[in-house]
mmCIF file of C-alpha atoms in Angstrom:
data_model
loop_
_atom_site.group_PDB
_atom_site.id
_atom_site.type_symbol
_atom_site.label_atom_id
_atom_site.label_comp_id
_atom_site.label_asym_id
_atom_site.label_seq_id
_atom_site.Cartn_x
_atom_site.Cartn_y
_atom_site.Cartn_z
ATOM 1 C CA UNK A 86 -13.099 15.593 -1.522
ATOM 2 C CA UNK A 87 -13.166 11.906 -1.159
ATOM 3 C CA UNK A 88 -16.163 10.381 1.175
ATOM 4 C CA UNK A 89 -15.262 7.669 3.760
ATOM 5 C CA UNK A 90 -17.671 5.527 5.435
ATOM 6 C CA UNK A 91 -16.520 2.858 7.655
ATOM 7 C CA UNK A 92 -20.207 1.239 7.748
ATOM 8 C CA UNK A 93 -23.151 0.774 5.043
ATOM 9 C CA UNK A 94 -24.951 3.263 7.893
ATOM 10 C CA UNK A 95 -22.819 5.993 7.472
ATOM 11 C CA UNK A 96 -23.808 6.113 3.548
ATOM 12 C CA UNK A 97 -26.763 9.135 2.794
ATOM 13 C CA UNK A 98 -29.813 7.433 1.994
ATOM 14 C CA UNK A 99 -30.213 9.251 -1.073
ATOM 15 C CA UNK A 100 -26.464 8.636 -2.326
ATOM 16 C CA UNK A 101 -25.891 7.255 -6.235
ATOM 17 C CA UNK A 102 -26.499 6.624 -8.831
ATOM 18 C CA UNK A 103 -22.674 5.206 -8.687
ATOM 19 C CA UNK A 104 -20.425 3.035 -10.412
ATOM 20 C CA UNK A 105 -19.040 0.018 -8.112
ATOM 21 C CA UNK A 106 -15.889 -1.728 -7.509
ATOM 22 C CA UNK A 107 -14.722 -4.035 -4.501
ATOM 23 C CA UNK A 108 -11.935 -5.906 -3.504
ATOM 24 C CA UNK A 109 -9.033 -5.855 -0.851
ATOM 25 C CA UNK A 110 -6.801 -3.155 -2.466
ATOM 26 C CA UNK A 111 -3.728 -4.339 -0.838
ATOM 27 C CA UNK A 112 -0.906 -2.015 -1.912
ATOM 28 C CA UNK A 113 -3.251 -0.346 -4.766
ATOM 29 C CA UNK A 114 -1.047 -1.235 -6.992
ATOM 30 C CA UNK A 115 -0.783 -0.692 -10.916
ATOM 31 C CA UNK A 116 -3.456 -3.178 -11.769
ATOM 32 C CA UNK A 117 -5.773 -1.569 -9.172
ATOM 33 C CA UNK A 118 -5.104 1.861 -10.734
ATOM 34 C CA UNK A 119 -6.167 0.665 -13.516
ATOM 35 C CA UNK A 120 -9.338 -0.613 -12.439
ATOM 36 C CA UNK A 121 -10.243 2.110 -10.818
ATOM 37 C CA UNK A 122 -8.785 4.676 -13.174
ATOM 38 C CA UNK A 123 -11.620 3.523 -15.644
ATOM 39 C CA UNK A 124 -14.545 2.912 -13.025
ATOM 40 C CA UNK A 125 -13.611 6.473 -12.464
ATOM 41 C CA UNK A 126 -14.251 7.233 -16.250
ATOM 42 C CA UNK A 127 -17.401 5.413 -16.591
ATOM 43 C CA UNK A 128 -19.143 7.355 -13.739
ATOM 44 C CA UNK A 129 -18.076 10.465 -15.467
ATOM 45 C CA UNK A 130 -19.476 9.541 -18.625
ATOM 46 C CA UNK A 131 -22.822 8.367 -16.846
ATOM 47 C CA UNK A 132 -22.791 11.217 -14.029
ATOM 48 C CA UNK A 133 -22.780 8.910 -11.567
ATOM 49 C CA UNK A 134 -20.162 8.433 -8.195
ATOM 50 C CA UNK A 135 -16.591 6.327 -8.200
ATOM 51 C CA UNK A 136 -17.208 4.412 -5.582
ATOM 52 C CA UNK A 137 -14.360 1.666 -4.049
ATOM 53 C CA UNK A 138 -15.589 -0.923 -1.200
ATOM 54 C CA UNK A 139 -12.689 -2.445 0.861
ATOM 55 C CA UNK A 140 -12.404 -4.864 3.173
ATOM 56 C CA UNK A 141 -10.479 -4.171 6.740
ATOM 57 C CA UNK A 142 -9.039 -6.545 8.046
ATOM 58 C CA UNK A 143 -8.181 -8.867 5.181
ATOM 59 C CA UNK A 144 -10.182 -11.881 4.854
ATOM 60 C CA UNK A 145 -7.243 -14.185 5.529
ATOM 61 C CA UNK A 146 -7.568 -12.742 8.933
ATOM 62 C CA UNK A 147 -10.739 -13.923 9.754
ATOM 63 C CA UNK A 148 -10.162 -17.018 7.639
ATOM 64 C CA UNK A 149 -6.715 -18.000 7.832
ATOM 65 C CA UNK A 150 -4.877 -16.363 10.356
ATOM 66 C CA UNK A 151 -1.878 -18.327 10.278
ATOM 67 C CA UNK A 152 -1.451 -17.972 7.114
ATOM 68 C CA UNK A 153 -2.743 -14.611 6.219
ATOM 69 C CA UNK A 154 -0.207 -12.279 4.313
ATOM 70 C CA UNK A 155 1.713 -9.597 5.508
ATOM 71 C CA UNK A 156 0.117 -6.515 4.193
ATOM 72 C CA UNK A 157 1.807 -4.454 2.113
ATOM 73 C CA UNK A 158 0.237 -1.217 3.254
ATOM 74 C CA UNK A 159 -1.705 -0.165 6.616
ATOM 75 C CA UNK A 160 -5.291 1.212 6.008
ATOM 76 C CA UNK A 161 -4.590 4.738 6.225
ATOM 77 C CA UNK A 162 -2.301 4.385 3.179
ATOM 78 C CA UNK A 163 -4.584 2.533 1.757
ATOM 79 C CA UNK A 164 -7.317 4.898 1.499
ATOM 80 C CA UNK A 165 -4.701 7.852 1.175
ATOM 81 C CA UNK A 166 -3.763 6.424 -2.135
ATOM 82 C CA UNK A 167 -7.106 5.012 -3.163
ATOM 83 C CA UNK A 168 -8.612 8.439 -2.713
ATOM 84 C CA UNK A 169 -5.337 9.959 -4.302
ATOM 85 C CA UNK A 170 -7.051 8.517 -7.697
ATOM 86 C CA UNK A 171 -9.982 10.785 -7.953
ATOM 87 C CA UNK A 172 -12.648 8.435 -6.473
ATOM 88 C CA UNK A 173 -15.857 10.094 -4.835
ATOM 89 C CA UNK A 174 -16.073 7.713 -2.190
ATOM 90 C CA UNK A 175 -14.754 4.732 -0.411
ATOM 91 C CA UNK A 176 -16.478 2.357 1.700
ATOM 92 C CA UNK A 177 -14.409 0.461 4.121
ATOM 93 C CA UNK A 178 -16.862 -3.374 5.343
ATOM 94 C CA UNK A 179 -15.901 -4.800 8.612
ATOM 95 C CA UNK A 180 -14.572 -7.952 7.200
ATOM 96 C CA UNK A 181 -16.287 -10.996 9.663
ATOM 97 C CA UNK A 182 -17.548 -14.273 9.613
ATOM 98 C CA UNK A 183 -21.384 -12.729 9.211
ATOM 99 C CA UNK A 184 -19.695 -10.897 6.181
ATOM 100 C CA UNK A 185 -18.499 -13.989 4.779
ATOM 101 C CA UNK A 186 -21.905 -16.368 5.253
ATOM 102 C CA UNK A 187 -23.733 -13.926 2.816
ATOM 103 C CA UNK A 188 -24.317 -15.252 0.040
ATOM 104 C CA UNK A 189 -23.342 -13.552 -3.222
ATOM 105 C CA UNK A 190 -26.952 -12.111 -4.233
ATOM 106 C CA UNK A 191 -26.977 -11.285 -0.556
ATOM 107 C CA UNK A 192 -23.721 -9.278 -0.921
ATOM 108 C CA UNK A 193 -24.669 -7.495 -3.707
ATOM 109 C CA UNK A 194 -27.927 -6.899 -2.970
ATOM 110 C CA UNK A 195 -27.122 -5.207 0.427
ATOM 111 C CA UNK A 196 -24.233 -3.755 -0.519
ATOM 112 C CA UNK A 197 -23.899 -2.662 -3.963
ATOM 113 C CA UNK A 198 -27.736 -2.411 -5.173
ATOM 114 C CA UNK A 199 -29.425 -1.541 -1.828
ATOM 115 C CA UNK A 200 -26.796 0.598 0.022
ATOM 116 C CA UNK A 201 -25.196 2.630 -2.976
ATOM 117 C CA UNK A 202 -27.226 2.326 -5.893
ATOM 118 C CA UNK A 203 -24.970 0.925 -8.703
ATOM 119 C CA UNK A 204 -25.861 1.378 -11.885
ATOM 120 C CA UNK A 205 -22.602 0.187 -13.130
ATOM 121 C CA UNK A 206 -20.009 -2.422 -11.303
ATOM 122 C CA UNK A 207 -16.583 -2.704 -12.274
ATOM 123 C CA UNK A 208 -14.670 -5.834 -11.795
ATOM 124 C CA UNK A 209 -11.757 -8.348 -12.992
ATOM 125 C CA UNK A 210 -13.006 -11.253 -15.094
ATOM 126 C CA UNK A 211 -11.580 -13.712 -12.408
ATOM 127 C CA UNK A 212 -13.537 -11.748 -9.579
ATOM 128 C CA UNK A 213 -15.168 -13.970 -7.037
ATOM 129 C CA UNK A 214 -17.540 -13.039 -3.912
ATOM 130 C CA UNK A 215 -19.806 -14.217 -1.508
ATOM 131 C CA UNK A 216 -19.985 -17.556 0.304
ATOM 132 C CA UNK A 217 -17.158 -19.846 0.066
ATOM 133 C CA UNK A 218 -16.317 -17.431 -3.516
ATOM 134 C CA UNK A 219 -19.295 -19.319 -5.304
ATOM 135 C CA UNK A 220 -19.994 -15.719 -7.103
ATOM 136 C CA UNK A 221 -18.248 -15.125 -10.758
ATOM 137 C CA UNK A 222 -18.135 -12.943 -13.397
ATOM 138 C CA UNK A 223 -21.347 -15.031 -14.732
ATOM 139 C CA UNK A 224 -22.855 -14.999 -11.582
ATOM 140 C CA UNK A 225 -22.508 -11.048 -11.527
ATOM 141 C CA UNK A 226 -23.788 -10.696 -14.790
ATOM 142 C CA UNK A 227 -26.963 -12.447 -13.954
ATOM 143 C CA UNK A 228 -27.409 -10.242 -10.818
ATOM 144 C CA UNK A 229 -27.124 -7.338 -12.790
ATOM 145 C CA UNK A 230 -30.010 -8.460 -15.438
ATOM 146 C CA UNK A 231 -31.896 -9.334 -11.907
ATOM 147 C CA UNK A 232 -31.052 -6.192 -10.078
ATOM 148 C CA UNK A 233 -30.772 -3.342 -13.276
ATOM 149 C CA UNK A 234 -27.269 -2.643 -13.455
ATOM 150 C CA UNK A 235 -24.149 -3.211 -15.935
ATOM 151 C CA UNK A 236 -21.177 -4.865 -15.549
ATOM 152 C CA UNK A 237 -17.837 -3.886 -17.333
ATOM 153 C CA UNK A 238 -15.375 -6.136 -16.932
ATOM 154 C CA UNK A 239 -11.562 -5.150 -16.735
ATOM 155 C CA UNK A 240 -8.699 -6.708 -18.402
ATOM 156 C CA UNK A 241 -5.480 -7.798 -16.479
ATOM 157 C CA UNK A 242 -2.723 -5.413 -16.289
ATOM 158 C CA UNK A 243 1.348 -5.846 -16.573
ATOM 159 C CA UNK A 244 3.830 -3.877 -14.215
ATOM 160 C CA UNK A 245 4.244 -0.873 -17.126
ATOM 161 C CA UNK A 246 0.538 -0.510 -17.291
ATOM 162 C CA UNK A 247 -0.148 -2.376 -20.277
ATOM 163 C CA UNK A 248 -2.310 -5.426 -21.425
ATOM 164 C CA UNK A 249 -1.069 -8.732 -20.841
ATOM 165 C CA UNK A 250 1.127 -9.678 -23.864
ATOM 166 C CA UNK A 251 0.544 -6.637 -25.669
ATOM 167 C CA UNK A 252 3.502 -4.629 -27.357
ATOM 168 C CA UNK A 253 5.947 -6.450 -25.487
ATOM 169 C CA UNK A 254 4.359 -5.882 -21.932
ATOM 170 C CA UNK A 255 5.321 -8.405 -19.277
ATOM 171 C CA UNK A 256 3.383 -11.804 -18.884
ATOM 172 C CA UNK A 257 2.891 -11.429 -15.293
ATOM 173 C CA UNK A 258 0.186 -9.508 -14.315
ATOM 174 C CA UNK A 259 0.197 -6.905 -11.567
ATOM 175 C CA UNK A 260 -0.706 -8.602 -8.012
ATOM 176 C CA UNK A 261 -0.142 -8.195 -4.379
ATOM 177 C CA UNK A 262 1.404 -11.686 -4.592
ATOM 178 C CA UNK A 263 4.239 -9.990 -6.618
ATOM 179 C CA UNK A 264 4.564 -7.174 -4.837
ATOM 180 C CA UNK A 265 5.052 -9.192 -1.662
ATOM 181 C CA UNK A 266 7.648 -11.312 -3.281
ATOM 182 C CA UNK A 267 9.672 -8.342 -4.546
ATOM 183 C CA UNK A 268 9.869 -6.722 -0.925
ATOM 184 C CA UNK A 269 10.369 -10.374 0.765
ATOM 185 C CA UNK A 270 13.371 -10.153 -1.347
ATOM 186 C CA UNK A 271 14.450 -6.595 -1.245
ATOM 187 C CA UNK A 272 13.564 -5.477 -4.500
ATOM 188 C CA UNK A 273 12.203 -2.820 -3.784
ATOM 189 C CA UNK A 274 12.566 -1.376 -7.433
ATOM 190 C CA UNK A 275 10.406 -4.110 -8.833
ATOM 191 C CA UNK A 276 8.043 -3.383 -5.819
ATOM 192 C CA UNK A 277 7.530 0.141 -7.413
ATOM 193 C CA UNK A 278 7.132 -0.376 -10.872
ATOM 194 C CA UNK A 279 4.450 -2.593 -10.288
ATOM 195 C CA UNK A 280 2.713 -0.167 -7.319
ATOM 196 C CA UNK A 281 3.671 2.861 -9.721
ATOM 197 C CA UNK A 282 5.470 4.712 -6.814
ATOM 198 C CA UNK A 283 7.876 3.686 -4.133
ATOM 199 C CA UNK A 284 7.100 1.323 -1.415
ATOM 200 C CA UNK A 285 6.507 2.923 1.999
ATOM 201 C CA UNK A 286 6.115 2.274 5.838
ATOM 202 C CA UNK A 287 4.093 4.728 8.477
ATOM 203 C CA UNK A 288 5.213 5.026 11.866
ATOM 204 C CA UNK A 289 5.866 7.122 15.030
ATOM 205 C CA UNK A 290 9.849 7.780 15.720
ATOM 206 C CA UNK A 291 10.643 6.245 18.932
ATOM 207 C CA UNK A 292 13.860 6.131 21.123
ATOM 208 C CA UNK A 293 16.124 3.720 19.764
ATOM 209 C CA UNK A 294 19.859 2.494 21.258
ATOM 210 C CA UNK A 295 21.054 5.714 19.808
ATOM 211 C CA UNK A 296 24.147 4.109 18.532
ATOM 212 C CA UNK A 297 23.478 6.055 15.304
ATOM 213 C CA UNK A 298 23.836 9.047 17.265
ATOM 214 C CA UNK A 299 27.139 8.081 18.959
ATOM 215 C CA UNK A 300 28.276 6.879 15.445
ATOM 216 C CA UNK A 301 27.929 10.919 14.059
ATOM 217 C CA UNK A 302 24.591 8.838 12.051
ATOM 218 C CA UNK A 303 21.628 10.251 13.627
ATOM 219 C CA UNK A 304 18.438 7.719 12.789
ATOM 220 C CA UNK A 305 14.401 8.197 12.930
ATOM 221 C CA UNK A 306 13.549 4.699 14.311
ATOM 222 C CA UNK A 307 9.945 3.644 13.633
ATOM 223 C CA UNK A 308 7.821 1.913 16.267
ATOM 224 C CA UNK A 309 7.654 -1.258 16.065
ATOM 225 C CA UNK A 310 3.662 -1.341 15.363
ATOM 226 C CA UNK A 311 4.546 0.895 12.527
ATOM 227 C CA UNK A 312 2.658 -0.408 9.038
ATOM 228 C CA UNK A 313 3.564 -1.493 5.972
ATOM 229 C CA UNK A 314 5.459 -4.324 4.802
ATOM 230 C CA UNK A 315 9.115 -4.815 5.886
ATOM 231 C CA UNK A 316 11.399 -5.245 3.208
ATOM 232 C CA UNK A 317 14.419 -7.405 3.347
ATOM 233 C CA UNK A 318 17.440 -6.245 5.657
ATOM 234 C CA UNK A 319 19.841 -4.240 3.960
ATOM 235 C CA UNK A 320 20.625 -0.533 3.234
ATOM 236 C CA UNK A 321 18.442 1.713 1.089
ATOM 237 C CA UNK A 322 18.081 4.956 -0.435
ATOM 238 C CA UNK A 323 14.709 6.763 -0.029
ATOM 239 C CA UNK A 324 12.715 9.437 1.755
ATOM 240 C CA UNK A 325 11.787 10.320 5.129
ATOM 241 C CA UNK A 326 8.469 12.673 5.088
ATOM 242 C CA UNK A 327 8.390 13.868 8.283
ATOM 243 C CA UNK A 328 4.775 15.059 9.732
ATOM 244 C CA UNK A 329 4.506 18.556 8.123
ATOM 245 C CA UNK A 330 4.664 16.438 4.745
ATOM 246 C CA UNK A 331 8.662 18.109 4.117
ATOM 247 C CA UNK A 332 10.425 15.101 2.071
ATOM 248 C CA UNK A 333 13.873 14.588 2.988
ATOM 249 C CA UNK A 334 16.477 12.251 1.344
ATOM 250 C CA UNK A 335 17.423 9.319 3.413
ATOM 251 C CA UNK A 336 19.645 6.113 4.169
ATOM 252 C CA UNK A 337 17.610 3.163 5.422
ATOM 253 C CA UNK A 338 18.883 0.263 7.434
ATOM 254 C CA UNK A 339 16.209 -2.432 7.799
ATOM 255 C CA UNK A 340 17.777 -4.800 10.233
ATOM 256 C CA UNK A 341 18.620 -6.193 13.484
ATOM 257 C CA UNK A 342 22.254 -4.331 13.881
ATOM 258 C CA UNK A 343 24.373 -7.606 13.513
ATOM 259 C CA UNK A 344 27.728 -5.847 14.508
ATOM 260 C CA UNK A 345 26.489 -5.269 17.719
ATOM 261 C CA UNK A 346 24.119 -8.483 18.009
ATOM 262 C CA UNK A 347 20.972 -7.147 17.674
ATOM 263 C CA UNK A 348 18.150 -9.655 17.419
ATOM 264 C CA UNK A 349 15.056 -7.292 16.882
ATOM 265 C CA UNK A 350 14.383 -6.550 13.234
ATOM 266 C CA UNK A 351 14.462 -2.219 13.009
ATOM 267 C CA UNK A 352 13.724 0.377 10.398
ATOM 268 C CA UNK A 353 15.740 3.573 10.825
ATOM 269 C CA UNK A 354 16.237 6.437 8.196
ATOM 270 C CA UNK A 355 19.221 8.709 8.808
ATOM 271 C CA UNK A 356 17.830 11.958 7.228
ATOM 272 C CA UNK A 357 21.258 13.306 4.808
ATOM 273 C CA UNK A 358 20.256 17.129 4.221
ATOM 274 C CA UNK A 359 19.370 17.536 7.664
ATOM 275 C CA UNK A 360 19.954 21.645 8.774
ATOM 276 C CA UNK A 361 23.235 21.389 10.514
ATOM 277 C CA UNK A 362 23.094 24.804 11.686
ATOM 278 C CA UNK A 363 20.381 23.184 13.997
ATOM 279 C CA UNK A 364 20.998 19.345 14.390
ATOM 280 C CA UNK A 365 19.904 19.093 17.623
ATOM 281 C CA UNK A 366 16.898 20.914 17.070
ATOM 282 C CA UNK A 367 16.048 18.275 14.081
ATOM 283 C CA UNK A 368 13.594 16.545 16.260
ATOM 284 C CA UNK A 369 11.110 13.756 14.651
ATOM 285 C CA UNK A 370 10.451 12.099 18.127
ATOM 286 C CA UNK A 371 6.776 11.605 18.575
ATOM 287 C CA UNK A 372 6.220 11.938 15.201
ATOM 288 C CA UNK A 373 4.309 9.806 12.554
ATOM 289 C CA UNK A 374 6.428 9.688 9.393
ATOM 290 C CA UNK A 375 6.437 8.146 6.064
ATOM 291 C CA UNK A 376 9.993 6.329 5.244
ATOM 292 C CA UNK A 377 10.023 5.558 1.239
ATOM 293 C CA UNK A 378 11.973 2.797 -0.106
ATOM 294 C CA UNK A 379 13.566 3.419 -3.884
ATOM 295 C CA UNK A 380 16.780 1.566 -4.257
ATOM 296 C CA UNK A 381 18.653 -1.153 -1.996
ATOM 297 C CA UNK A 382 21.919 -0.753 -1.624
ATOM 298 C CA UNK A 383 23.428 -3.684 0.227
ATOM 299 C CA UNK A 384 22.189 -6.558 2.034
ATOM 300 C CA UNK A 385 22.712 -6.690 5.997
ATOM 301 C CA UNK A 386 26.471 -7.643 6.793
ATOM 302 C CA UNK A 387 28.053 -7.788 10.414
ATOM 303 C CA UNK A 388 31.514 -5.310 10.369
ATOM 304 C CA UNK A 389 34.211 -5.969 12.933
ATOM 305 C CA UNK A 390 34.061 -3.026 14.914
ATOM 306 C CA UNK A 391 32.341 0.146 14.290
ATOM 307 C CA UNK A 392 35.260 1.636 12.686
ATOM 308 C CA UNK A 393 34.512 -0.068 10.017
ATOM 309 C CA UNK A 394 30.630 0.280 9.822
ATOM 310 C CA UNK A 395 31.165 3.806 10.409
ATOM 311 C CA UNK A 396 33.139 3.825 6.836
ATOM 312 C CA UNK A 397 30.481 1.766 5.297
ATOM 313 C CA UNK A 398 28.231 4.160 6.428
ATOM 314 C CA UNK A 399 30.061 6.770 4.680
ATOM 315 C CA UNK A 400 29.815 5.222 1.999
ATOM 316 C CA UNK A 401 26.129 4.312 1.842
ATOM 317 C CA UNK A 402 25.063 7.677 2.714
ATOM 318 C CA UNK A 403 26.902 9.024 -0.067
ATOM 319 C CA UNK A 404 25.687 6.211 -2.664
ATOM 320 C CA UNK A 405 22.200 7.442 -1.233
ATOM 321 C CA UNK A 406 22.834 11.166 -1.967
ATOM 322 C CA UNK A 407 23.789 10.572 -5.271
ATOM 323 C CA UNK A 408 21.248 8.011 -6.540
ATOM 324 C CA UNK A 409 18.421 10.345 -4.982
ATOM 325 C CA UNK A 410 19.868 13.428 -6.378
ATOM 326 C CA UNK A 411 18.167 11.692 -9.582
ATOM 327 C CA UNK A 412 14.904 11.653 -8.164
#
């Protein structure tokens, strides 16, 4: 069982020792696995806690809010897939403009040495923290001489896991930046080898225009508050998991429906081994879902006429069968 405290208050007073990492998380993708995989094996060895702090919302929120990113992943998937890794606890800091005036002693102090006891802290040798990022790696080091706790520092990761530059790995190291990119541009293949597993949105299933319907292609459409980075418009294969956690092989449109001049941008999976003894009993309305992106298909093109989407569609949901027959 994974703890989660949304405030240094919710933490027992008698919690630790533990071994410490922090940072945003977004997407925890390979590089963060990796991180965390061996803060995980270093409290193991010392019998002490994994422990993860995260920051919600991000700080280019509070910071930059015109320019903050899109994230990749809502913070229920978030800690889903950080706890997923086998850490003992996660502690989710209100990120705020009081947050961001401490200084980086301050941070530390109150957060890693006074609220949960590190006796180790894990971080990236370009880590930065506290006020306007004036902490380091040095910085760290020197607050763990002061304070009475080590620091192991992690080395960069490529998209297969490995070192930078070693045995032929890639010379891009893992990143939310990249991840963003890949999904910006519909790659949603290059999105998963570098988060280790498919890219997914959360959502309720809402009434759409149920032209899907009329077409004979049924569609789960996701809210429009549903998180989780939107991928380019096109077609994809994937999986719907519908609330009672049953996977079910999918064609996703991502889109505003061109052929009939949609402007809204929708997600909507059209669920291919639905029961068809009992299709209209194959109700997801009202239900929070997870839709999983694994391969694009096409881009977005506008058809003249729904004959012909309705052949496309055919066609798509057939390429989708196939390819996620594989899977």
């Amino acid at each position: 069982m994974v703890y989660i405290w949304n405030d240094p208050s919710d933490v027992p007073a008698d919690f630790g020792p533990s071994v410490v990492t922090f940072g945003n998380f977004d997407g925890v993708h390979r590089g963060h696995q990796q991180v965390l995989s061996q803060l995980i094996r270093s409290a193991r060895l010392s019998h002490a806690k994994a422990v993860a702090v995260t920051f919600d919302p991000h700080p280019a929120v509070i910071h930059r809010p015109e320019a903050a990113p899109e994230l990749i992943m809502g913070l229920d998937d978030k800690l889903d897939a950080l706890g997923e890794l086998g850490l003992d606890a996660i502690l989710v800091v209100k990120y705020s403009l009081d947050l961001a005036s401490l200084t980086a002693e301050e941070f530390v102090e109150q957060y890693l040495v006074d609220c949960l006891h590190a006796s180790h802290v894990v971080i990236g040798h370009d880590a930065r923290f506290g006020r306007g990022n004036s902490g380091d790696l040095d910085t760290m080091k020197a607050l763990g001489e002061k304070f009475g706790f080590d620091v192991q520092v992690i080395s960069e990761f490529g998209a297969e896991g490995y070192p930078l530059h070693d045995d032929g790995g890639t010379d891009r190291r893992c990143s939310s930046t990249w991840v963003r990119e890949a999904l910006q541009a519909g790659d949603v293949t290059t999105a998963a080898s570098v988060l280790g597993r498919p890219h997914r949105m959360r959502g309720e299933v809402v009434h759409g225009a149920a032209r899907g319907r009329a077409l004979g292609f049924p569609t789960a459409n996701l809210a429009s508050n549903a998180t989780g980075l939107i991928p380019a418009d096109g077609i994809y294969a994937g999986w719907l998991v519908d609330q009672a956690g049953k996977r079910w092989p999918a064609a996703i449109s991502v889109g505003s429906n061109p052929t009939f001049d949609g402007v809204s941008r929708q997600v909507e999976a059209h669920v291919i081994d639905r029961p068809k003894e009992a299709v209209e009993d194959f109700d997801l309305y009202g239900q929070t879902v997870i839709v999983e992106f694994v391969e694009r298909l096409r881009g977005m093109v506008a058809y003249r006429g729904p004959e012909a989407l309705v052949e496309q569609m055919r066609l798509d949901v057939a390429q989708a069968h196939q390819l996620l027959a594989g899977h």
